[in-house]
PDB file of C-alpha atoms in Angstrom:
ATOM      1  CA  UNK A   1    -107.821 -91.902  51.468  1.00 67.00           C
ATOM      2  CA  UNK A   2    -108.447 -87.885  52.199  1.00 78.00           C
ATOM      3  CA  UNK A   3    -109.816 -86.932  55.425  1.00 87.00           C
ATOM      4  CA  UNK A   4    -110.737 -83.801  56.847  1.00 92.00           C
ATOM      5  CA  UNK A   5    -111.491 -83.270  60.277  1.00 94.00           C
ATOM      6  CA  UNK A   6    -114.130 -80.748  61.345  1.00 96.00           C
ATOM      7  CA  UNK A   7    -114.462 -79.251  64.954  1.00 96.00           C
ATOM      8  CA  UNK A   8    -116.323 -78.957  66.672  1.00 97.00           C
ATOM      9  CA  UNK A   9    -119.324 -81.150  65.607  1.00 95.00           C
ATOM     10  CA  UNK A  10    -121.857 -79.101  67.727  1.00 96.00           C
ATOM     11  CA  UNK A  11    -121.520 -76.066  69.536  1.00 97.00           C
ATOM     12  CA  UNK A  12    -124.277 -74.123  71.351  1.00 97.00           C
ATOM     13  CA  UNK A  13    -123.547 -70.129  72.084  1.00 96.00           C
ATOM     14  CA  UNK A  14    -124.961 -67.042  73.375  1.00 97.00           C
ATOM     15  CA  UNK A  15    -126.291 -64.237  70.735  1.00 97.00           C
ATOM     16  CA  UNK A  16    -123.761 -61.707  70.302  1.00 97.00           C
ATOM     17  CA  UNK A  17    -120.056 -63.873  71.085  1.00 97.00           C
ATOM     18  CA  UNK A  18    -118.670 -65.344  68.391  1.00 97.00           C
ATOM     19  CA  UNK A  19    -117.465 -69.218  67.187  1.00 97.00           C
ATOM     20  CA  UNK A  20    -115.017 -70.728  65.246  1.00 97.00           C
ATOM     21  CA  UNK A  21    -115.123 -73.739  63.502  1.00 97.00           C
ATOM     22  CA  UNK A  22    -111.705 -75.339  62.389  1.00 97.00           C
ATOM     23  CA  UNK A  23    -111.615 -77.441  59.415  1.00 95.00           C
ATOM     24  CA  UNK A  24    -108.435 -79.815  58.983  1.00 94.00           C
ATOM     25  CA  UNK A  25    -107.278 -82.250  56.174  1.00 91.00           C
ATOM     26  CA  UNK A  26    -104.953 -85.156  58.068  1.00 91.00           C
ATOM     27  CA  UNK A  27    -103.026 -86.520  55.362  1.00 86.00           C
ATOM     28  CA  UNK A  28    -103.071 -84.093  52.130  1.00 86.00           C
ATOM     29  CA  UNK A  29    -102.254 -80.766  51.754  1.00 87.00           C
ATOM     30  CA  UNK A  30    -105.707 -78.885  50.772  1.00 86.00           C
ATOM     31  CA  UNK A  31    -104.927 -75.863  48.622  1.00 83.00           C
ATOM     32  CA  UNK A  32    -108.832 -74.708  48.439  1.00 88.00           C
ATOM     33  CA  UNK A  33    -111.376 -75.135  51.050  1.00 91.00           C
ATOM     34  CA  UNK A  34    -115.389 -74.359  50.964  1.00 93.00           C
ATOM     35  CA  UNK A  35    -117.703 -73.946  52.798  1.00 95.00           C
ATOM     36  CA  UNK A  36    -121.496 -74.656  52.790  1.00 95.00           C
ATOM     37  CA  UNK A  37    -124.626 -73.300  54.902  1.00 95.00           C
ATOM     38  CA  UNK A  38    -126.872 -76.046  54.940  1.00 92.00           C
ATOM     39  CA  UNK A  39    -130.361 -75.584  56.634  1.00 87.00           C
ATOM     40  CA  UNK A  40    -132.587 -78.508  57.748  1.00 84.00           C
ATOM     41  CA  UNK A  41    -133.239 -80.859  54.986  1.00 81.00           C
ATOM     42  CA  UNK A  42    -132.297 -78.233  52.055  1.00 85.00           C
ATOM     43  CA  UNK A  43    -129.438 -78.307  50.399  1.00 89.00           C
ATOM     44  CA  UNK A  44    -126.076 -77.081  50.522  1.00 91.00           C
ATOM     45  CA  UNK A  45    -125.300 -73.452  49.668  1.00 92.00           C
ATOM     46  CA  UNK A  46    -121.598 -72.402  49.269  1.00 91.00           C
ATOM     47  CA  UNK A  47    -120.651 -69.285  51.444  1.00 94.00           C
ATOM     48  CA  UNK A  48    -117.111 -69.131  50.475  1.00 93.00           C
ATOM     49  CA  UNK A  49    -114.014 -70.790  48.644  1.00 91.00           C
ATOM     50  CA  UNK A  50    -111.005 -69.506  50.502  1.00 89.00           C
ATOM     51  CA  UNK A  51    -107.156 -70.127  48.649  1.00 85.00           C
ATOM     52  CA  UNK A  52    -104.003 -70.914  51.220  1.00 82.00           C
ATOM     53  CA  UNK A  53    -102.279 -67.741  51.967  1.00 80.00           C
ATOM     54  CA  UNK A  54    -105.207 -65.687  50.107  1.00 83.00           C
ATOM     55  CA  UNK A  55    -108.405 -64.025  50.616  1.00 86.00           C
ATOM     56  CA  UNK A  56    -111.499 -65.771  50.619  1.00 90.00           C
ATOM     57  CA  UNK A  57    -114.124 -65.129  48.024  1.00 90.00           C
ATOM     58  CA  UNK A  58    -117.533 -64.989  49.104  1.00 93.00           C
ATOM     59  CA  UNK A  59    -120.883 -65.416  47.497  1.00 90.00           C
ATOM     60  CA  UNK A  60    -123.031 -63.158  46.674  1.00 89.00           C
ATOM     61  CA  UNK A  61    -125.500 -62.286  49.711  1.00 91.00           C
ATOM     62  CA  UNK A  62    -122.453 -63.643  52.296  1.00 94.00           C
ATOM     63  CA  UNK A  63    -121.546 -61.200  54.828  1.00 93.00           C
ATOM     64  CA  UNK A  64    -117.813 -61.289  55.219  1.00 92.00           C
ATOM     65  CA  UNK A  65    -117.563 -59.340  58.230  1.00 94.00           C
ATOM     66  CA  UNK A  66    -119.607 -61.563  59.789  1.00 96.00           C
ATOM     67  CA  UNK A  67    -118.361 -64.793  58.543  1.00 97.00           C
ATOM     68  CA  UNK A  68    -114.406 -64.847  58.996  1.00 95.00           C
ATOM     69  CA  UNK A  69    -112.473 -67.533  56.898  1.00 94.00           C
ATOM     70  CA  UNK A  70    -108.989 -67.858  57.636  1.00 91.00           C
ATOM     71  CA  UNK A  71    -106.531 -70.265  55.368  1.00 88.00           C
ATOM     72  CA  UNK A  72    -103.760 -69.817  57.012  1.00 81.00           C
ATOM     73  CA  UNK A  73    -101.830 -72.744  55.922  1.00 89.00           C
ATOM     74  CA  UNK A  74    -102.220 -75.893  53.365  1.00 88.00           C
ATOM     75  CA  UNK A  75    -104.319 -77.863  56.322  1.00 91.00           C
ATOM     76  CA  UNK A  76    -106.470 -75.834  58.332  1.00 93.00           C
ATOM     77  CA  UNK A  77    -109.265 -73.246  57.419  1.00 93.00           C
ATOM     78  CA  UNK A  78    -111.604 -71.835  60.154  1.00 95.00           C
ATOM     79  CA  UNK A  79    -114.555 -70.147  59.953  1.00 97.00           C
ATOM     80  CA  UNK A  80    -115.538 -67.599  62.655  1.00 97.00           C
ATOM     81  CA  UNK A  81    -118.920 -66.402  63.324  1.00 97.00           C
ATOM     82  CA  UNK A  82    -119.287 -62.978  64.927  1.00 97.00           C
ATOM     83  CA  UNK A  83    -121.686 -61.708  66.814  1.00 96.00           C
ATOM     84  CA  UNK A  84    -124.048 -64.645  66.271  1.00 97.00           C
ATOM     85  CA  UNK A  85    -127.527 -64.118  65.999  1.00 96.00           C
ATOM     86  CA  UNK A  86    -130.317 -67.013  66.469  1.00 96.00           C
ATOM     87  CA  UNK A  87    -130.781 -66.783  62.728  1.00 95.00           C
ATOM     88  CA  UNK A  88    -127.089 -67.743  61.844  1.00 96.00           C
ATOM     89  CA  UNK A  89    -128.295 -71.055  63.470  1.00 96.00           C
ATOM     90  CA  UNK A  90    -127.771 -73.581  60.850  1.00 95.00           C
ATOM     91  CA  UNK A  91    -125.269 -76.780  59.883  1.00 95.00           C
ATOM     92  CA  UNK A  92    -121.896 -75.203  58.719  1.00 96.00           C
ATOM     93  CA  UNK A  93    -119.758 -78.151  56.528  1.00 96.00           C
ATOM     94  CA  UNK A  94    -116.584 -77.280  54.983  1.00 95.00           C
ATOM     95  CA  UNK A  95    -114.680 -79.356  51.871  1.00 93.00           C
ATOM     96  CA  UNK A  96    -111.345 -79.179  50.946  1.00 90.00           C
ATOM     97  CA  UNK A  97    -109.853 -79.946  47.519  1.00 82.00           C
ATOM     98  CA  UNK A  98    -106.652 -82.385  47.176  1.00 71.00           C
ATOM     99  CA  UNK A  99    -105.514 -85.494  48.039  1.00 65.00           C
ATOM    100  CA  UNK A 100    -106.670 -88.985  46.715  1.00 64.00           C
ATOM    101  CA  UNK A 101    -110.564 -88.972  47.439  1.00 62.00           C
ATOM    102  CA  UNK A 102    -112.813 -90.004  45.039  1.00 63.00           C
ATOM    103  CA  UNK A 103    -113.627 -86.823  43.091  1.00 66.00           C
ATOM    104  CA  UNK A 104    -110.730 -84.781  44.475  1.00 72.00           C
ATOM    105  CA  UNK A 105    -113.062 -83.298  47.113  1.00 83.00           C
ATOM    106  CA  UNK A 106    -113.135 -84.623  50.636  1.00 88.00           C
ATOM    107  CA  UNK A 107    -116.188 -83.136  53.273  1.00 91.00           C
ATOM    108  CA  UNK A 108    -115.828 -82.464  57.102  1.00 93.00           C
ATOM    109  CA  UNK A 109    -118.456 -84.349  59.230  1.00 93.00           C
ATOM    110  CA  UNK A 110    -120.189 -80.307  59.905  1.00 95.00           C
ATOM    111  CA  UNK A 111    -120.801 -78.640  62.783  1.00 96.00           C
ATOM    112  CA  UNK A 112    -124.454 -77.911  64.112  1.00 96.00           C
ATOM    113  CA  UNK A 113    -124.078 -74.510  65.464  1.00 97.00           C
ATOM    114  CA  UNK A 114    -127.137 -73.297  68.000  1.00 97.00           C
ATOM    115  CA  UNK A 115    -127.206 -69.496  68.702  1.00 97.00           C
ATOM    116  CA  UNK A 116    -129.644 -69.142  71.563  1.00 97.00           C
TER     117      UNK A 116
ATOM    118  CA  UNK B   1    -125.591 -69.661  41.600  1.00 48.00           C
ATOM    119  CA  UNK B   2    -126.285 -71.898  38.431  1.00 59.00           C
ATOM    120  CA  UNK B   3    -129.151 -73.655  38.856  1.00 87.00           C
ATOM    121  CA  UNK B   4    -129.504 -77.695  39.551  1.00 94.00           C
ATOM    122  CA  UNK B   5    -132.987 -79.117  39.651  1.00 95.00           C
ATOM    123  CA  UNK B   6    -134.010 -81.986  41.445  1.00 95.00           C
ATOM    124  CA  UNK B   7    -136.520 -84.472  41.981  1.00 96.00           C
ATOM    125  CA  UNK B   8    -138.516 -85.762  44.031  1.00 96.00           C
ATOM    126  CA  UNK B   9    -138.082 -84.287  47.542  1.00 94.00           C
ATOM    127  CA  UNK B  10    -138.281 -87.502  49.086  1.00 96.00           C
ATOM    128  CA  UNK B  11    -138.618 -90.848  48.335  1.00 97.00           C
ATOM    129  CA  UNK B  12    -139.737 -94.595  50.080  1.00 98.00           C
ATOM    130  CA  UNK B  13    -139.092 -97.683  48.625  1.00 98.00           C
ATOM    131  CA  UNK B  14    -139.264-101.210  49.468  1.00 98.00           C
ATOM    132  CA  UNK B  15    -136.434-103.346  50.327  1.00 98.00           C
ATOM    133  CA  UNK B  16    -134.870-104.653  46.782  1.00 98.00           C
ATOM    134  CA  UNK B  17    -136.861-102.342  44.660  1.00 98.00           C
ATOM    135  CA  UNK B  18    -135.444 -99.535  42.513  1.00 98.00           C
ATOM    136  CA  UNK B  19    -134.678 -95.999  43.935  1.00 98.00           C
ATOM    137  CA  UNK B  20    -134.837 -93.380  40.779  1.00 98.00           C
ATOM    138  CA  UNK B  21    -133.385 -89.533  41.464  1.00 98.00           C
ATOM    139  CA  UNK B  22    -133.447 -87.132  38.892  1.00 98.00           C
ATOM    140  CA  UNK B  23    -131.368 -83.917  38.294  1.00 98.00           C
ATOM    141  CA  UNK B  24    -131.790 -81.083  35.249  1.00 97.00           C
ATOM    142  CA  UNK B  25    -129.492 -78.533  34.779  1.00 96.00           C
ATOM    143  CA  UNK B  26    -129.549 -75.798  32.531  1.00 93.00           C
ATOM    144  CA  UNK B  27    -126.016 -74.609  32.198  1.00 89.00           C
ATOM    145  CA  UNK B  28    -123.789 -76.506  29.080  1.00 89.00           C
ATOM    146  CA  UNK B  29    -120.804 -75.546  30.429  1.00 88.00           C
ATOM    147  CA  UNK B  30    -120.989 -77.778  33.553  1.00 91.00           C
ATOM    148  CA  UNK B  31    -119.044 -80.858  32.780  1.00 89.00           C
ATOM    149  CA  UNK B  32    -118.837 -83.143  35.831  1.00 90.00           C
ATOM    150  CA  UNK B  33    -121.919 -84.233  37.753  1.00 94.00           C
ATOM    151  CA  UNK B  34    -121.135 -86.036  40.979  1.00 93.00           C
ATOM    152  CA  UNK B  35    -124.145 -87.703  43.306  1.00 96.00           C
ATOM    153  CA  UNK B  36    -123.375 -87.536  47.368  1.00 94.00           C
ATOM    154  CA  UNK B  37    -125.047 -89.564  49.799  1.00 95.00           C
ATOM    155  CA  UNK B  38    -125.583 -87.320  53.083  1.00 94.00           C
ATOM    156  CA  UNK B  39    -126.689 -89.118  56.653  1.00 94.00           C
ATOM    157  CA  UNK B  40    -128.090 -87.219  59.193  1.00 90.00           C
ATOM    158  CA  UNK B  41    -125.605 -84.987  61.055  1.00 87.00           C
ATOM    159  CA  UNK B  42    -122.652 -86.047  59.172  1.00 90.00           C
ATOM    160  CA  UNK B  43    -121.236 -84.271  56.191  1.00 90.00           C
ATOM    161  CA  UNK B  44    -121.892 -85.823  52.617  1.00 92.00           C
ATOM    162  CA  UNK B  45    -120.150 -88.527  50.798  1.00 91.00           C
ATOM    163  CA  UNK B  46    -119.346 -88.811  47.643  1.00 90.00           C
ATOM    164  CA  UNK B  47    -121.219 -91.429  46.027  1.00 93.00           C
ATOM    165  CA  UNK B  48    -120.434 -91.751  41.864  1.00 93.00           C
ATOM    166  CA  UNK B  49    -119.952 -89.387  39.168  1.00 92.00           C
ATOM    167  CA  UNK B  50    -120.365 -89.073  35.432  1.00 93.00           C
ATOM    168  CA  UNK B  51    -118.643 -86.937  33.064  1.00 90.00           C
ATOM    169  CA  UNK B  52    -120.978 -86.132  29.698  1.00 89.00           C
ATOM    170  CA  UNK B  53    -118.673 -88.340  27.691  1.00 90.00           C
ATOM    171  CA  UNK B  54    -120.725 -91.319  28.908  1.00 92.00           C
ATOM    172  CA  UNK B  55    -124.506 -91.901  28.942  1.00 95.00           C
ATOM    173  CA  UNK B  56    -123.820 -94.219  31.227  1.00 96.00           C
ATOM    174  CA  UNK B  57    -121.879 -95.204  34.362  1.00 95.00           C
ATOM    175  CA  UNK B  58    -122.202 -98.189  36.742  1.00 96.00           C
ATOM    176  CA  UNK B  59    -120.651 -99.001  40.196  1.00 94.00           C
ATOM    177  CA  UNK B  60    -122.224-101.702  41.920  1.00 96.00           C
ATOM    178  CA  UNK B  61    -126.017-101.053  42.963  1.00 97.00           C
ATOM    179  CA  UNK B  62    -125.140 -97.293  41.955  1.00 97.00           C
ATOM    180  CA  UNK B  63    -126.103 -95.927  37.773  1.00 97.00           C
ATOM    181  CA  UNK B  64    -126.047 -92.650  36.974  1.00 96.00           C
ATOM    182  CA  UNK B  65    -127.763 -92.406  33.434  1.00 96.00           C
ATOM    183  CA  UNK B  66    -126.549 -88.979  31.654  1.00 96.00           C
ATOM    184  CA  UNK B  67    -128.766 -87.376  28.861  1.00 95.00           C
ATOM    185  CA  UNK B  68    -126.567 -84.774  27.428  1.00 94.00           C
ATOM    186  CA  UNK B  69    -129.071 -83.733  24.743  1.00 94.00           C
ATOM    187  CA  UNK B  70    -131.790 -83.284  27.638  1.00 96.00           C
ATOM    188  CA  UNK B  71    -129.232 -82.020  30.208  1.00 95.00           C
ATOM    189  CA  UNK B  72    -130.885 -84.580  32.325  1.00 97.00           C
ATOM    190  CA  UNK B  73    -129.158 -86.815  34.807  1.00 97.00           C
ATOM    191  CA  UNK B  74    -130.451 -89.761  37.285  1.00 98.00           C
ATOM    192  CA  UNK B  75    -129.620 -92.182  40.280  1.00 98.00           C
ATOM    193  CA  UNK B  76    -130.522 -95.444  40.330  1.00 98.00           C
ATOM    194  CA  UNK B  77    -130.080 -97.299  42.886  1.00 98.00           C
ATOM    195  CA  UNK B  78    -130.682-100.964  42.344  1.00 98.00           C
ATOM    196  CA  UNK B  79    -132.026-103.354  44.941  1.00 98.00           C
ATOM    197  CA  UNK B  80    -132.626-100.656  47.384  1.00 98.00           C
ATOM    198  CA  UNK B  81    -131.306-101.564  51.335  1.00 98.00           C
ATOM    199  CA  UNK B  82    -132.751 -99.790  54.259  1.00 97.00           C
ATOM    200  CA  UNK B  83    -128.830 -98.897  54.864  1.00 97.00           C
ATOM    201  CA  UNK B  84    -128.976 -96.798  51.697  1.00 97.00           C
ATOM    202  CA  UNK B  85    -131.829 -94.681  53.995  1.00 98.00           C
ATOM    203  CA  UNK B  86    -130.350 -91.289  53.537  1.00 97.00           C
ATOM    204  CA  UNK B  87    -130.405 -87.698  51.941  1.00 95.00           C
ATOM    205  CA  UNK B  88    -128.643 -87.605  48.366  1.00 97.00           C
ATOM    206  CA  UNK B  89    -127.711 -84.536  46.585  1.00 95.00           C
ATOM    207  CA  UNK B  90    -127.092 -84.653  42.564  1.00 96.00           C
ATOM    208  CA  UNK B  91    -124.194 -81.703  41.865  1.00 94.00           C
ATOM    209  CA  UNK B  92    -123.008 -79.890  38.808  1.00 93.00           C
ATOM    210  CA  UNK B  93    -119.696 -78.538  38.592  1.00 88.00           C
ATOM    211  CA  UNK B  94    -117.292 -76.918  35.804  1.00 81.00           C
ATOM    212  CA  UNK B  95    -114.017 -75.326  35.688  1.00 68.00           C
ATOM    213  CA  UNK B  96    -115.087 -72.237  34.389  1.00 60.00           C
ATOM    214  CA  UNK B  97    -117.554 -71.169  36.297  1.00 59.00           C
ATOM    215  CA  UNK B  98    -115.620 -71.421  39.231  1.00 60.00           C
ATOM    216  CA  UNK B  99    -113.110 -68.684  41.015  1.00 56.00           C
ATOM    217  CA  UNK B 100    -109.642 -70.313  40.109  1.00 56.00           C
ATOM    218  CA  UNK B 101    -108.932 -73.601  39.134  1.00 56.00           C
ATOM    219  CA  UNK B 102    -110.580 -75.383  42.258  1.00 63.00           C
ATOM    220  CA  UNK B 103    -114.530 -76.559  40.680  1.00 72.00           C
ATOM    221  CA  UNK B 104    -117.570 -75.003  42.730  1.00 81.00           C
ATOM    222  CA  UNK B 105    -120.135 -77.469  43.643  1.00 87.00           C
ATOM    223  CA  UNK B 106    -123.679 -76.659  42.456  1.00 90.00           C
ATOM    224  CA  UNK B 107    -126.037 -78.942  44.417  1.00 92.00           C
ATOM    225  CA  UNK B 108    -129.582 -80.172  43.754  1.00 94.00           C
ATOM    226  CA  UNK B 109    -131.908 -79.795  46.589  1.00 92.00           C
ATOM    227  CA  UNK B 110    -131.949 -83.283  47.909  1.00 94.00           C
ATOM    228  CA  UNK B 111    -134.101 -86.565  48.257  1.00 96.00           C
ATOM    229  CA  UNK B 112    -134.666 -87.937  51.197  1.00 96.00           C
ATOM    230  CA  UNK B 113    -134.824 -91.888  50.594  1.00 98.00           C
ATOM    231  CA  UNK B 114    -136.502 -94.136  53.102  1.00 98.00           C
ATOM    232  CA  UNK B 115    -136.000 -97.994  52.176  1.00 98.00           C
ATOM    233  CA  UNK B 116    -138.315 -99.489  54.383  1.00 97.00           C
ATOM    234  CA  UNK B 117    -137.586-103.033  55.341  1.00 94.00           C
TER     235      UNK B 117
END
């Protein structure tokens, strides 16, 4: 099966530094990755799809300065939050497309990020 | 973002009895509608998915029922465990409404299930 590792799975910071979260399929080769916002019991919202070796494209409303996504290579995309703010507070989960999961998409476990 | 509408917000059953989810979309040109099963902290699962070929699909306690004329879709789960206690999400997806060839996820706004014991 596809699995993609997600790190870290909580990380508490200080308003105004900034985080990265790493997302990493083991065993396939992920040529798209997503990710989602996802606030406390709603539902997922997409922030970005990012291509290997290309830019990311963003959703409407999603600040890209703010919210870095790097896909540097067919198995890891990050996601770097600058200058974090309490209100960027929320569960970050990425998905990457490939390999043999059912339904050719394959989540990371998310990471709970606290901006205090 | 296309739209997916879903109800109810949450949801307790008994142990063994029927859990019913319900999704609505308005978009025809979605043409792959997965169901995820999401537990707390962890990222979500997918579950089973229909394409609108099919009114029907089955996998063990799982059916997803598809009304194409209705754009209507549902989850039953059958004999309901406390296990299946957990946050599902219906989705919509299609190839061309998506950046590339890689499908965007639409997602409902979840049910929170309870089976209680």
């Amino acid at each position: 099966g596809a699995v993609v590792s997600q790190h870290p799975s909580r990380v508490i910071c200080k308003s105004g530094t900034s985080v990265k979260i790493e997302c990493r399929s083991l065993d396939f080769q992920a040529t798209t990755m997503f990710w989602y916002r996802q606030f406390p019991k709603k539902s997922l919202m997409l922030m970005a799809t990012s291509n290997e070796g290309s830019k990311a494209t963003y959703e409407q409303g999603v600040e890209k300065d703010k919210f870095l996504i790097n896909h540097a290579s067919l198995t890891l995309s990050t996601l770097t939050v600058t200058s974090a703010h309490p209100e960027d507070s929320s569960f970050y989960i990425c998905s990457a497309k490939g390999g043999h999961s059912r339904g050719g998409y394959t989540f990371g476990s998310g990471t709970r990020l606290t901006v205090v | 973002q296309q739209q997916v509408k879903q109800s109810p917000q949450s949801l307790i059953v008994q142990k063994g009895g029927i859990s019913i989810i319900n999704c609505a979309y308005e978009n025809t040109a979605f043409d792959y509608f997965p169901w995820y099963q999401q537990f707390p902290g962890k990222g979500p699962a997918l579950l089973i998915a229909i394409r609108p070929d099919v009114s029907e699909k089955k996998e063990g306690r799982f059916t997803i029922s598809f009304n194409k004329s209705a754009k209507q879709f549902s989850l039953h789960i059958m004999d309901s465990q406390p296990g299946d206690s957990a946050t599902y999400f219906c989705a919509a997806s299609s190839v061309s409404l998506s950046s590339g060839s890689a499908r965007q996820l639409t997602f409902g706004s979840g049910t929170q299930l309870t089976v209680l014991p």
